[in-house]
CSV table of C-alpha atoms in Angstrom, one decimal:
chain,number,residue,atom,x,y,z
A,1,MET,CA,-49.9,45.2,-108.7
A,2,ILE,CA,-51.4,41.8,-107.4
A,3,GLU,CA,-49.3,40.1,-109.8
A,4,ILE,CA,-46.1,41.7,-108.6
A,5,PHE,CA,-47.0,40.8,-105.4
A,6,LYS,CA,-48.3,37.2,-106.5
A,7,ILE,CA,-44.2,36.8,-107.9
A,8,ILE,CA,-42.7,38.1,-105.0
A,9,ILE,CA,-44.4,36.0,-102.5
A,10,VAL,CA,-43.5,33.0,-104.6
A,11,ALA,CA,-39.8,34.0,-104.8
A,12,LEU,CA,-39.9,34.4,-100.9
A,13,ILE,CA,-41.2,31.0,-100.6
A,14,LEU,CA,-38.9,29.2,-103.0
A,15,ILE,CA,-36.2,30.8,-101.4
A,16,GLY,CA,-36.8,30.2,-98.2
A,17,ALA,CA,-37.1,26.8,-99.0
A,18,PHE,CA,-34.2,26.8,-101.0
A,19,LEU,CA,-32.2,28.3,-97.8
A,20,SER,CA,-33.5,25.0,-95.7
A,21,LEU,CA,-32.4,22.7,-97.9
A,22,VAL,CA,-28.8,24.2,-98.5
A,23,ALA,CA,-28.3,24.1,-94.3
A,24,ALA,CA,-29.8,20.6,-94.4
A,25,PHE,CA,-26.8,20.0,-97.3
A,26,GLY,CA,-24.2,22.1,-95.1
A,27,VAL,CA,-25.2,19.9,-91.7
A,28,LEU,CA,-24.8,16.5,-94.1
A,29,ARG,CA,-21.4,17.9,-95.7
A,30,LEU,CA,-18.9,20.0,-93.2
A,31,PRO,CA,-17.0,17.7,-91.1
A,32,ASP,CA,-17.4,18.9,-87.3
A,33,VAL,CA,-20.0,20.6,-85.0
A,34,TYR,CA,-18.6,24.2,-85.6
A,35,THR,CA,-18.6,24.2,-89.1
A,36,ARG,CA,-22.2,22.8,-89.1
A,37,ASN,CA,-23.6,25.2,-86.4
A,38,HIS,CA,-22.6,28.1,-89.2
A,39,ALA,CA,-24.5,26.3,-91.7
A,40,ALA,CA,-27.5,25.4,-89.8
A,41,SER,CA,-27.7,28.7,-87.5
A,42,LYS,CA,-27.5,31.1,-90.4
A,43,ALA,CA,-29.1,29.3,-93.6
A,44,ALA,CA,-31.9,28.3,-91.4
A,45,THR,CA,-33.1,31.3,-90.0
A,46,LEU,CA,-33.1,33.2,-93.0
A,47,GLY,CA,-34.6,30.7,-94.9
A,48,VAL,CA,-37.7,30.5,-92.0
A,49,LEU,CA,-37.4,34.3,-92.4
A,50,ALA,CA,-38.4,34.0,-96.1
A,51,VAL,CA,-41.0,31.7,-95.6
A,52,LEU,CA,-43.2,33.4,-92.8
A,53,LEU,CA,-42.7,36.5,-94.7
A,54,GLY,CA,-44.0,35.1,-98.0
A,55,THR,CA,-46.9,33.6,-96.0
A,56,PHE,CA,-47.3,37.1,-94.1
A,57,LEU,CA,-47.9,38.6,-97.8
A,58,TYR,CA,-50.1,36.1,-99.0
A,59,PHE,CA,-52.8,36.2,-96.4
A,60,TYR,CA,-52.2,40.0,-96.3
A,61,MET,CA,-52.9,40.1,-100.5
A,62,GLU,CA,-55.4,37.5,-100.6
A,63,GLU,CA,-57.7,37.5,-97.2
A,64,GLY,CA,-56.8,41.4,-96.6
A,65,GLN,CA,-56.0,40.4,-93.0
A,66,VAL,CA,-52.9,41.4,-91.1
A,67,ASN,CA,-51.4,38.7,-88.9
A,68,SER,CA,-49.1,40.4,-86.6
A,69,ARG,CA,-48.2,36.8,-84.7
A,70,VAL,CA,-46.1,35.7,-87.7
A,71,ILE,CA,-44.2,39.3,-87.7
A,72,LEU,CA,-43.9,38.5,-83.9
A,73,GLY,CA,-42.7,34.9,-84.9
A,74,ILE,CA,-40.3,36.3,-87.5
A,75,VAL,CA,-38.9,38.7,-84.9
A,76,PHE,CA,-38.5,36.0,-81.9
A,77,ILE,CA,-36.4,33.6,-84.7
A,78,PHE,CA,-34.5,36.2,-85.5
A,79,VAL,CA,-33.4,36.8,-81.8
A,80,THR,CA,-33.3,33.7,-80.7
A,81,SER,CA,-31.4,31.4,-83.4
A,82,PRO,CA,-27.5,33.4,-83.0
A,83,VAL,CA,-27.6,32.7,-79.6
A,84,ALA,CA,-29.1,29.1,-80.3
A,85,GLY,CA,-26.3,28.4,-82.0
A,86,HIS,CA,-23.5,30.1,-79.6
A,87,LEU,CA,-24.9,27.9,-76.4
A,88,ILE,CA,-24.8,24.6,-79.0
A,89,SER,CA,-21.0,25.7,-80.1
A,90,ARG,CA,-20.1,27.0,-76.4
A,91,ALA,CA,-21.6,23.2,-75.0
A,92,ALA,CA,-19.6,21.2,-77.2
A,93,TYR,CA,-16.6,22.7,-76.3
A,94,ASN,CA,-16.8,22.7,-72.7
A,95,SER,CA,-17.5,19.0,-72.9
A,96,GLY,CA,-14.1,18.7,-75.0
A,97,VAL,CA,-15.5,17.9,-78.7
A,98,LYS,CA,-12.5,18.7,-80.9
A,99,LEU,CA,-12.1,20.2,-83.7
A,100,TRP,CA,-11.8,19.3,-87.1
A,101,ASP,CA,-8.2,17.8,-87.8
A,102,LYS,CA,-7.2,20.3,-90.6
A,103,SER,CA,-8.4,23.4,-88.5
A,104,VAL,CA,-5.2,25.9,-87.9
A,105,GLN,CA,-5.7,27.5,-84.8
A,106,ASP,CA,-7.0,27.8,-81.8
A,107,ASP,CA,-7.0,30.4,-79.2
A,108,LEU,CA,-9.4,29.1,-77.1
A,109,LYS,CA,-6.7,26.8,-75.6
A,110,LEU,CA,-5.4,29.5,-74.1
A,111,LYS,CA,-8.5,30.7,-71.7
A,112,GLU,CA,-7.9,27.3,-69.9
A,113,ILE,CA,-5.1,28.7,-68.2
A,114,ALA,CA,-6.2,32.1,-67.4
A,115,PRO,CA,-8.7,31.0,-64.4
A,116,SER,CA,-6.8,28.7,-62.7
A,117,LYS,CA,-3.8,31.6,-62.6
A,118,LYS,CA,-6.8,33.5,-60.9
A,119,ARG,CA,-7.2,31.1,-57.8
A,120,GLN,CA,-3.7,30.5,-56.8
B,1,MET,CA,-32.9,59.1,-73.2
B,2,ALA,CA,-36.6,57.2,-71.4
B,3,PHE,CA,-37.1,60.5,-69.5
B,4,GLN,CA,-36.9,62.2,-72.9
B,5,ILE,CA,-39.5,59.8,-74.6
B,6,LEU,CA,-41.7,60.0,-71.2
B,7,LEU,CA,-41.3,63.8,-71.1
B,8,ASN,CA,-42.4,63.9,-74.9
B,9,VAL,CA,-45.3,61.7,-74.3
B,10,PHE,CA,-46.3,63.9,-71.7
B,11,LEU,CA,-46.0,67.0,-74.0
B,12,GLY,CA,-48.5,65.4,-76.2
B,13,PHE,CA,-51.3,64.3,-73.9
B,14,LEU,CA,-50.5,68.3,-72.4
B,15,TRP,CA,-51.6,69.7,-76.2
B,16,MET,CA,-54.6,67.0,-76.3
B,17,PHE,CA,-55.9,69.1,-73.1
B,18,PHE,CA,-54.9,72.4,-74.6
B,19,THR,CA,-56.9,71.9,-77.7
B,20,LEU,CA,-59.9,69.6,-76.0
B,21,THR,CA,-60.1,67.0,-79.2
B,22,TYR,CA,-58.9,63.7,-77.6
B,23,GLU,CA,-57.9,61.8,-81.1
B,24,PRO,CA,-54.8,59.9,-82.4
B,25,VAL,CA,-54.0,62.6,-84.6
B,26,ALA,CA,-54.6,65.9,-82.2
B,27,PHE,CA,-51.7,64.0,-79.5
B,28,LEU,CA,-49.5,63.0,-82.7
B,29,LYS,CA,-49.2,66.9,-83.4
B,30,GLY,CA,-48.6,67.6,-80.0
B,31,TYR,CA,-45.7,65.0,-79.6
B,32,LEU,CA,-44.2,66.4,-82.6
B,33,PHE,CA,-44.7,69.8,-81.1
B,34,GLY,CA,-43.1,68.5,-78.0
B,35,MET,CA,-40.3,66.9,-79.8
B,36,VAL,CA,-39.5,70.9,-81.5
B,37,ILE,CA,-39.5,71.9,-78.1
B,38,LEU,CA,-37.5,69.1,-76.5
B,39,PHE,CA,-34.7,69.6,-78.9
B,40,THR,CA,-34.9,73.4,-78.5
B,41,PHE,CA,-33.9,72.4,-74.9
B,42,ARG,CA,-31.7,70.0,-75.2
B,43,ARG,CA,-28.6,71.3,-73.7
B,44,PHE,CA,-30.9,71.2,-70.3
B,45,PHE,CA,-30.5,67.0,-70.5
B,46,GLY,CA,-27.9,65.1,-69.2
B,47,SER,CA,-27.8,63.0,-72.8
B,48,ARG,CA,-28.2,63.7,-76.1
B,49,PHE,CA,-31.8,64.4,-77.6
B,50,TYR,CA,-33.2,61.2,-78.2
B,51,LEU,CA,-34.5,61.0,-82.0
B,52,GLY,CA,-30.2,60.6,-82.6
B,53,ARG,CA,-30.1,57.1,-81.0
B,54,VAL,CA,-33.4,56.2,-82.4
B,55,ILE,CA,-31.6,56.7,-85.8
B,56,ALA,CA,-29.0,55.1,-84.7
B,57,ILE,CA,-31.1,51.4,-83.6
B,58,ILE,CA,-32.9,51.6,-86.8
B,59,SER,CA,-29.6,51.7,-88.9
B,60,LEU,CA,-28.6,49.1,-86.9
B,61,GLY,CA,-31.3,46.9,-87.3
B,62,LEU,CA,-30.9,47.5,-91.1
B,63,LEU,CA,-27.0,46.4,-90.3
B,64,PHE,CA,-28.2,43.4,-89.1
B,65,ILE,CA,-30.6,42.3,-91.6
B,66,LYS,CA,-27.6,42.9,-94.4
B,67,GLU,CA,-25.2,41.0,-92.5
B,68,LEU,CA,-27.7,38.4,-92.4
B,69,ILE,CA,-28.0,38.1,-96.0
B,70,LEU,CA,-24.2,38.4,-97.2
B,71,SER,CA,-23.4,35.5,-94.8
B,72,ASN,CA,-26.3,33.4,-96.1
B,73,ILE,CA,-24.8,33.9,-99.6
B,74,SER,CA,-21.5,32.9,-98.2
B,75,VAL,CA,-22.9,29.7,-96.7
B,76,LEU,CA,-24.1,29.1,-99.6
B,77,LYS,CA,-21.3,29.0,-102.0
B,78,LEU,CA,-19.6,27.2,-99.2
B,79,VAL,CA,-22.0,24.5,-98.8
B,80,LEU,CA,-22.0,23.8,-102.5
B,81,LYS,CA,-19.0,24.4,-103.5
B,82,PRO,CA,-17.7,20.6,-104.9
B,83,LYS,CA,-14.4,20.7,-103.4
B,84,LEU,CA,-14.0,21.2,-99.4
B,85,ASP,CA,-11.0,23.6,-99.0
B,86,ILE,CA,-12.2,25.3,-95.9
B,87,LYS,CA,-9.5,26.3,-92.9
B,88,PRO,CA,-11.1,26.8,-89.8
B,89,GLY,CA,-9.8,27.8,-86.5
B,90,ILE,CA,-10.9,29.9,-83.2
B,91,PHE,CA,-9.4,33.0,-82.9
B,92,ALA,CA,-9.7,35.7,-79.8
B,93,LEU,CA,-11.1,39.4,-80.6
B,94,PRO,CA,-10.6,42.0,-77.8
B,95,THR,CA,-13.7,44.3,-77.4
B,96,VAL,CA,-13.8,47.6,-76.1
B,97,LEU,CA,-17.5,47.5,-74.9
B,98,GLU,CA,-18.4,47.2,-71.5
B,99,LYS,CA,-22.1,46.5,-70.5
B,100,ASP,CA,-23.4,43.0,-70.8
B,101,TRP,CA,-26.3,44.0,-73.5
B,102,GLU,CA,-23.8,45.8,-75.7
B,103,ILE,CA,-21.7,42.5,-75.9
B,104,THR,CA,-24.5,40.2,-76.3
B,105,ILE,CA,-25.9,42.2,-79.3
B,106,LEU,CA,-22.2,42.3,-80.4
B,107,ALA,CA,-22.3,38.3,-80.4
B,108,ASN,CA,-25.4,38.6,-81.9
B,109,LEU,CA,-24.4,40.2,-84.6
B,110,ILE,CA,-20.6,38.3,-85.3
B,111,THR,CA,-22.5,35.2,-85.3
B,112,LEU,CA,-24.9,36.2,-88.2
B,113,THR,CA,-21.3,37.7,-90.1
B,114,PRO,CA,-20.1,35.8,-92.7
B,115,GLY,CA,-18.1,32.9,-91.8
B,116,THR,CA,-17.9,33.7,-88.0
B,117,LEU,CA,-19.6,32.1,-84.6
B,118,VAL,CA,-19.0,33.0,-81.4
B,119,VAL,CA,-17.7,30.3,-79.3
B,120,ASP,CA,-17.1,31.8,-75.9
B,121,VAL,CA,-16.4,35.2,-74.0
B,122,SER,CA,-14.2,35.4,-71.4
B,123,ASP,CA,-14.9,35.9,-67.9
B,124,ASP,CA,-14.1,39.5,-67.8
B,125,ASN,CA,-16.0,40.2,-70.6
B,126,LYS,CA,-13.1,41.6,-72.7
B,127,ILE,CA,-11.9,38.6,-74.8
B,128,LEU,CA,-14.8,37.0,-77.2
B,129,TYR,CA,-13.7,33.8,-79.0
B,130,ILE,CA,-14.9,33.3,-82.2
B,131,HIS,CA,-14.7,30.5,-84.3
B,132,THR,CA,-14.4,31.1,-88.0
B,133,ILE,CA,-14.7,29.1,-91.5
B,134,ASP,CA,-11.5,30.5,-93.3
B,135,MET,CA,-8.7,31.6,-91.5
B,136,ASP,CA,-6.8,33.0,-94.4
B,137,ASP,CA,-8.6,36.1,-95.3
B,138,ALA,CA,-11.0,36.4,-91.8
B,139,GLN,CA,-8.4,38.0,-89.9
B,140,GLU,CA,-8.1,41.3,-91.3
B,141,ALA,CA,-12.1,41.8,-93.2
B,142,ILE,CA,-13.0,41.0,-89.8
B,143,ASP,CA,-11.3,43.1,-87.5
B,144,SER,CA,-12.5,46.0,-89.7
B,145,ILE,CA,-16.1,44.3,-89.9
B,146,LYS,CA,-15.7,44.5,-86.0
B,147,ASN,CA,-15.0,47.5,-86.2
B,148,THR,CA,-17.9,48.9,-87.8
B,149,PHE,CA,-20.1,47.0,-85.8
B,150,GLU,CA,-18.6,48.4,-82.5
B,151,LYS,CA,-18.6,51.9,-83.7
B,152,ALA,CA,-22.6,51.4,-84.3
B,153,ILE,CA,-23.2,49.6,-80.9
B,154,MET,CA,-21.1,52.5,-79.2
B,155,GLU,CA,-23.2,55.0,-81.3
B,156,VAL,CA,-26.5,53.8,-79.6
B,157,SER,CA,-25.3,53.3,-76.3
B,158,ARG,CA,-23.2,56.8,-76.4
């Protein structure tokens, strides 16, 4: 029983570290702010979640203590990280950062017309 | 919903006072009996029986976790693929949801979906502007996913 849990803990922490590494690769490789945001806000979230879950399980199995702070940390990251990704990309768009050259479509351009119409 | 839960807690306390046992087990027993009573009298409340909504919230949480794992696998494939053949773009998605918290949850779900990221919400809360990483297969597949998300959120708020 304990051995199975050890394997699960090791797998969780390794998967978390691997996902964080992939997120770092993505930030380096992808061409513009928005696509980089995809990698950073998704892969990093699940990476940190997996590492925290592995830590929680380790201290639960080895020391027998239930550390609820780790669970709270998981919930907080889960809720805040997509919002952070959204805010960063929105701030980038509003301050005029261009999309990548090969981007095909940009519906958000149409949005700029609407509020000025309202004002007239 | 909050009123029904409060009433159920009250019935649990009432059961403790009736049986003169002040223990968590007695409270739980009273809570379960109270739930049966609330279910019997469900037609007197303005909204539906609250347990259905609790189940809807739990299934929404499970959907969140499933989408997070799927989107990570897709990002993994994208980043580790030797050739970078992506077609990013921004498209508009009209939504039927109205309350602020519903749109917030929908935007969070979309951000955690494979290949999509919410960039902006229009001023009248009717259109979400979504950056997607692959414009080709995005449109139909994503629209169907949106329908399941919107349905799951409406299941909670209805």
